[in-house]
Amino acid sequence: MKIIAVGKNYADHALEFDGTVERPSAPMIFMKPDSAISKNGKPFFVPDFLGRVDYEAEIVVKICKLGKSIPARFAHRYYDAITVGIDFTARDWQRQLIEEGAPWEMCKGFDGAAALGEFRPTEGLDMKNIPFHLDIDGKTVQSGNSGQMIFGIDEIIEYVSRYFTLKHGDLIFTGTPAGVGPVAIDNHLQGYLNGEKVLDFHVR
């Protein structure tokens, strides 16, 4: 399986990240290896050599069947579950890589950098109106809604499936809203989807 992620897919986060205000012509795509996955409430261990590590809460979509060059109008047939995940980012390193014009994979794909909550079926959901939020130590630090995405889930699937064959079990991290920030040892992260807690783990 593979992890496909979308960068700067919420206007408020793009603004806080680098001041971007223009709508991009296409989704910004990067990848994470499957070794980045952390699930089942496993603690996230902050690598001490990476400097500042930020949380980025996102809706994650699970692909349920093989597909290539999928039109957006049929994209809903290719996923059947969603959850909240955390795209952990080594922020200092990322900014250095951006300055150097280098790829982001190292600062986004280290072990544990893709935390996953429990998946919930998409049947009956309005995929253009899914609220989610992240609490740290009982305080909400990020909140968003799928309707705020610059590129919606079906648009993302149409775009990425032009270049990558999607397979059963592939995951798509759909982007984060504003409010990202650094994690610290002993933080307690809890992610909510449609008001239901689906993600719960500690930072060690």
Short mmCIF file of C-alpha atoms in Angstrom, two decimals:
data_model
loop_
_atom_site.label_atom_id
_atom_site.label_comp_id
_atom_site.label_asym_id
_atom_site.label_seq_id
_atom_site.Cartn_x
_atom_site.Cartn_y
_atom_site.Cartn_z
CA MET A 1 0.00 0.00 0.00
CA LYS A 2 1.00 3.61 -0.38
CA ILE A 3 0.26 6.88 1.40
CA ILE A 4 -0.56 9.86 -0.77
CA ALA A 5 -0.81 13.27 0.90
CA VAL A 6 -1.96 16.72 -0.18
CA GLY A 7 -0.15 19.88 0.88
CA LYS A 8 -1.75 23.29 1.45
CA ASN A 9 -5.29 22.12 0.69
CA TYR A 10 -6.96 24.57 3.09
CA ALA A 11 -6.66 28.27 2.32
CA ASP A 12 -6.23 29.26 5.98
CA HIS A 13 -3.33 26.84 6.43
CA ALA A 14 -1.67 27.92 3.17
CA LEU A 15 -1.84 31.50 4.46
CA GLU A 16 -0.32 30.65 7.84
CA PHE A 17 2.35 28.45 6.25
CA ASP A 18 3.83 30.79 3.65
CA GLY A 19 1.33 33.54 2.95
CA THR A 20 -0.17 31.87 -0.12
CA VAL A 21 -3.53 33.38 -1.12
CA GLU A 22 -3.89 32.21 -4.73
CA ARG A 23 -5.77 29.01 -5.55
CA PRO A 24 -3.26 26.49 -6.97
CA SER A 25 -3.94 25.03 -10.41
CA ALA A 26 -3.55 21.45 -9.13
CA PRO A 27 -3.18 19.63 -5.79
CA MET A 28 0.29 19.60 -4.22
CA ILE A 29 1.10 15.90 -3.81
CA PHE A 30 3.76 14.15 -1.77
CA MET A 31 4.17 10.59 -0.51
CA LYS A 32 4.88 8.81 2.75
CA PRO A 33 6.21 5.24 3.06
CA ASP A 34 4.06 2.63 4.77
CA SER A 35 6.67 2.44 7.55
CA ALA A 36 5.42 5.89 8.65
CA ILE A 37 2.08 4.45 9.78
CA SER A 38 1.25 4.48 13.49
CA LYS A 39 -2.15 3.21 14.65
CA ASN A 40 -4.13 1.54 17.44
CA GLY A 41 -3.28 4.29 19.91
CA LYS A 42 0.45 3.63 19.72
CA PRO A 43 2.48 6.49 21.25
CA PHE A 44 4.35 8.85 18.95
CA PHE A 45 8.02 9.02 19.89
CA VAL A 46 9.52 12.36 18.87
CA PRO A 47 12.86 11.78 17.11
CA ASP A 48 15.33 13.91 19.05
CA PHE A 49 17.42 14.65 15.96
CA LEU A 50 14.65 16.27 13.91
CA GLY A 51 14.20 19.55 15.77
CA ARG A 52 10.66 20.95 15.89
CA VAL A 53 7.98 18.41 14.94
CA ASP A 54 4.49 19.73 14.16
CA TYR A 55 1.08 18.05 14.21
CA GLU A 56 -1.22 18.44 11.20
CA ALA A 57 -4.69 16.92 11.65
CA GLU A 58 -6.36 15.70 8.45
CA ILE A 59 -9.21 13.64 7.08
CA VAL A 60 -7.77 10.37 5.75
CA VAL A 61 -9.52 8.39 3.02
CA LYS A 62 -9.07 4.62 2.52
CA ILE A 63 -9.20 3.31 -1.05
CA CYS A 64 -11.32 0.16 -1.43
CA LYS A 65 -10.64 -1.03 -4.99
CA LEU A 66 -8.25 -0.85 -7.91
CA GLY A 67 -8.58 2.23 -10.08
CA LYS A 68 -6.73 4.25 -12.71
CA SER A 69 -7.67 7.58 -14.36
CA ILE A 70 -10.85 7.83 -12.29
CA PRO A 71 -13.27 10.66 -13.22
CA ALA A 72 -14.32 12.74 -10.22
CA ARG A 73 -17.98 11.81 -10.73
CA PHE A 74 -17.10 8.14 -10.13
CA ALA A 75 -14.49 8.66 -7.40
CA HIS A 76 -16.92 7.89 -4.56
CA ARG A 77 -16.97 4.28 -5.74
CA TYR A 78 -13.28 3.87 -4.90
CA TYR A 79 -13.27 4.64 -1.17
CA ASP A 80 -15.43 3.36 1.66
CA ALA A 81 -13.92 4.60 4.92
CA ILE A 82 -12.43 7.72 6.48
CA THR A 83 -10.76 8.74 9.72
CA VAL A 84 -8.70 11.51 11.27
CA GLY A 85 -4.92 11.21 10.97
CA ILE A 86 -1.88 13.26 11.90
CA ASP A 87 0.66 14.20 9.27
CA PHE A 88 3.68 14.79 11.52
CA THR A 89 6.20 17.18 9.97
CA ALA A 90 9.79 17.97 10.93
CA ARG A 91 9.18 21.69 10.42
CA ASP A 92 12.72 23.06 10.72
CA TRP A 93 13.95 20.48 8.27
CA GLN A 94 11.06 21.13 5.90
CA ARG A 95 11.85 24.82 5.70
CA GLN A 96 15.50 24.00 5.01
CA LEU A 97 14.49 21.60 2.22
CA ILE A 98 12.17 24.21 0.71
CA GLU A 99 14.99 26.77 0.68
CA GLU A 100 17.22 24.23 -1.05
CA GLY A 101 14.51 23.26 -3.56
CA ALA A 102 14.74 19.66 -2.33
CA PRO A 103 11.91 17.09 -1.93
CA TRP A 104 9.93 16.92 1.32
CA GLU A 105 9.85 13.15 1.83
CA MET A 106 12.49 13.00 4.56
CA CYS A 107 10.73 15.54 6.79
CA LYS A 108 7.30 13.97 6.22
CA GLY A 109 7.97 10.24 5.95
CA PHE A 110 10.01 9.28 9.01
CA ASP A 111 8.81 6.40 11.21
CA GLY A 112 5.56 7.23 13.01
CA ALA A 113 4.87 10.33 10.89
CA ALA A 114 1.43 9.09 9.73
CA ALA A 115 -0.75 8.50 12.79
CA LEU A 116 -4.13 6.95 11.99
CA GLY A 117 -7.39 6.87 13.89
CA GLU A 118 -10.10 4.23 13.67
CA PHE A 119 -11.81 4.20 10.29
CA ARG A 120 -15.52 4.81 9.88
CA PRO A 121 -17.67 3.88 6.86
CA THR A 122 -18.53 6.65 4.41
CA GLU A 123 -21.96 5.23 3.61
CA GLY A 124 -24.60 7.86 4.27
CA LEU A 125 -22.09 10.69 4.82
CA ASP A 126 -22.10 13.99 2.96
CA MET A 127 -18.45 13.98 1.90
CA LYS A 128 -18.59 17.74 1.32
CA ASN A 129 -19.62 18.44 4.91
CA ILE A 130 -17.55 16.40 7.35
CA PRO A 131 -16.42 18.29 10.48
CA PHE A 132 -13.31 17.21 12.32
CA HIS A 133 -11.07 18.59 15.03
CA LEU A 134 -7.96 17.86 17.07
CA ASP A 135 -7.63 18.32 20.82
CA ILE A 136 -4.30 18.42 22.63
CA ASP A 137 -4.44 18.01 26.39
CA GLY A 138 -8.19 18.68 26.29
CA LYS A 139 -7.98 21.92 24.26
CA THR A 140 -9.07 22.18 20.62
CA VAL A 141 -6.13 23.32 18.51
CA GLN A 142 -7.42 22.59 15.01
CA SER A 143 -10.88 22.34 13.51
CA GLY A 144 -11.98 22.01 9.92
CA ASN A 145 -14.57 20.70 7.53
CA SER A 146 -14.18 18.78 4.29
CA GLY A 147 -16.21 21.53 2.62
CA GLN A 148 -13.31 23.92 3.22
CA MET A 149 -10.87 21.92 1.12
CA ILE A 150 -9.48 23.71 -1.94
CA PHE A 151 -9.59 20.38 -3.78
CA GLY A 152 -12.33 18.03 -2.60
CA ILE A 153 -11.82 14.32 -2.03
CA ASP A 154 -13.22 13.31 -5.43
CA GLU A 155 -11.08 15.91 -7.20
CA ILE A 156 -7.98 14.63 -5.42
CA ILE A 157 -8.72 11.06 -6.48
CA GLU A 158 -9.28 12.13 -10.08
CA TYR A 159 -5.95 13.96 -10.09
CA VAL A 160 -3.71 11.41 -8.38
CA SER A 161 -5.19 8.45 -10.29
CA ARG A 162 -3.90 9.95 -13.53
CA TYR A 163 -0.38 9.29 -12.31
CA PHE A 164 -0.68 6.46 -9.78
CA THR A 165 -2.86 3.37 -9.97
CA LEU A 166 -4.85 3.33 -6.75
CA LYS A 167 -5.03 0.00 -4.95
CA HIS A 168 -7.10 -1.48 -2.17
CA GLY A 169 -5.79 -0.21 1.16
CA ASP A 170 -4.06 2.91 -0.17
CA LEU A 171 -4.49 5.98 2.03
CA ILE A 172 -4.97 9.61 1.08
CA PHE A 173 -4.21 12.35 3.62
CA THR A 174 -6.34 15.22 2.33
CA GLY A 175 -4.66 18.27 3.89
CA THR A 176 -4.79 20.21 7.15
CA PRO A 177 -6.58 23.39 8.24
CA ALA A 178 -4.97 26.27 10.14
CA GLY A 179 -3.69 25.82 13.67
CA VAL A 180 -0.70 23.52 13.21
CA GLY A 181 1.96 23.65 15.88
CA PRO A 182 4.70 21.72 17.68
CA VAL A 183 4.14 18.65 19.82
CA ALA A 184 5.83 18.14 23.16
CA ILE A 185 6.59 15.13 25.34
CA ASP A 186 3.50 13.94 27.27
CA ASN A 187 1.00 15.71 24.99
CA HIS A 188 -2.29 13.82 24.68
CA LEU A 189 -3.75 14.01 21.16
CA GLN A 190 -7.40 13.18 20.44
CA GLY A 191 -8.99 13.48 17.00
CA TYR A 192 -12.73 13.73 16.34
CA LEU A 193 -14.71 13.01 13.17
CA ASN A 194 -18.35 14.14 13.06
CA GLY A 195 -18.12 14.60 16.83
CA GLU A 196 -16.92 11.03 17.46
CA LYS A 197 -13.48 10.39 18.90
CA VAL A 198 -11.54 8.21 16.47
CA LEU A 199 -7.92 9.04 17.38
CA ASP A 200 -6.32 8.91 20.82
CA PHE A 201 -2.61 8.65 21.66
CA HIS A 202 0.23 10.26 23.63
CA VAL A 203 3.54 11.81 22.64
CA ARG A 204 6.59 10.25 24.28
#
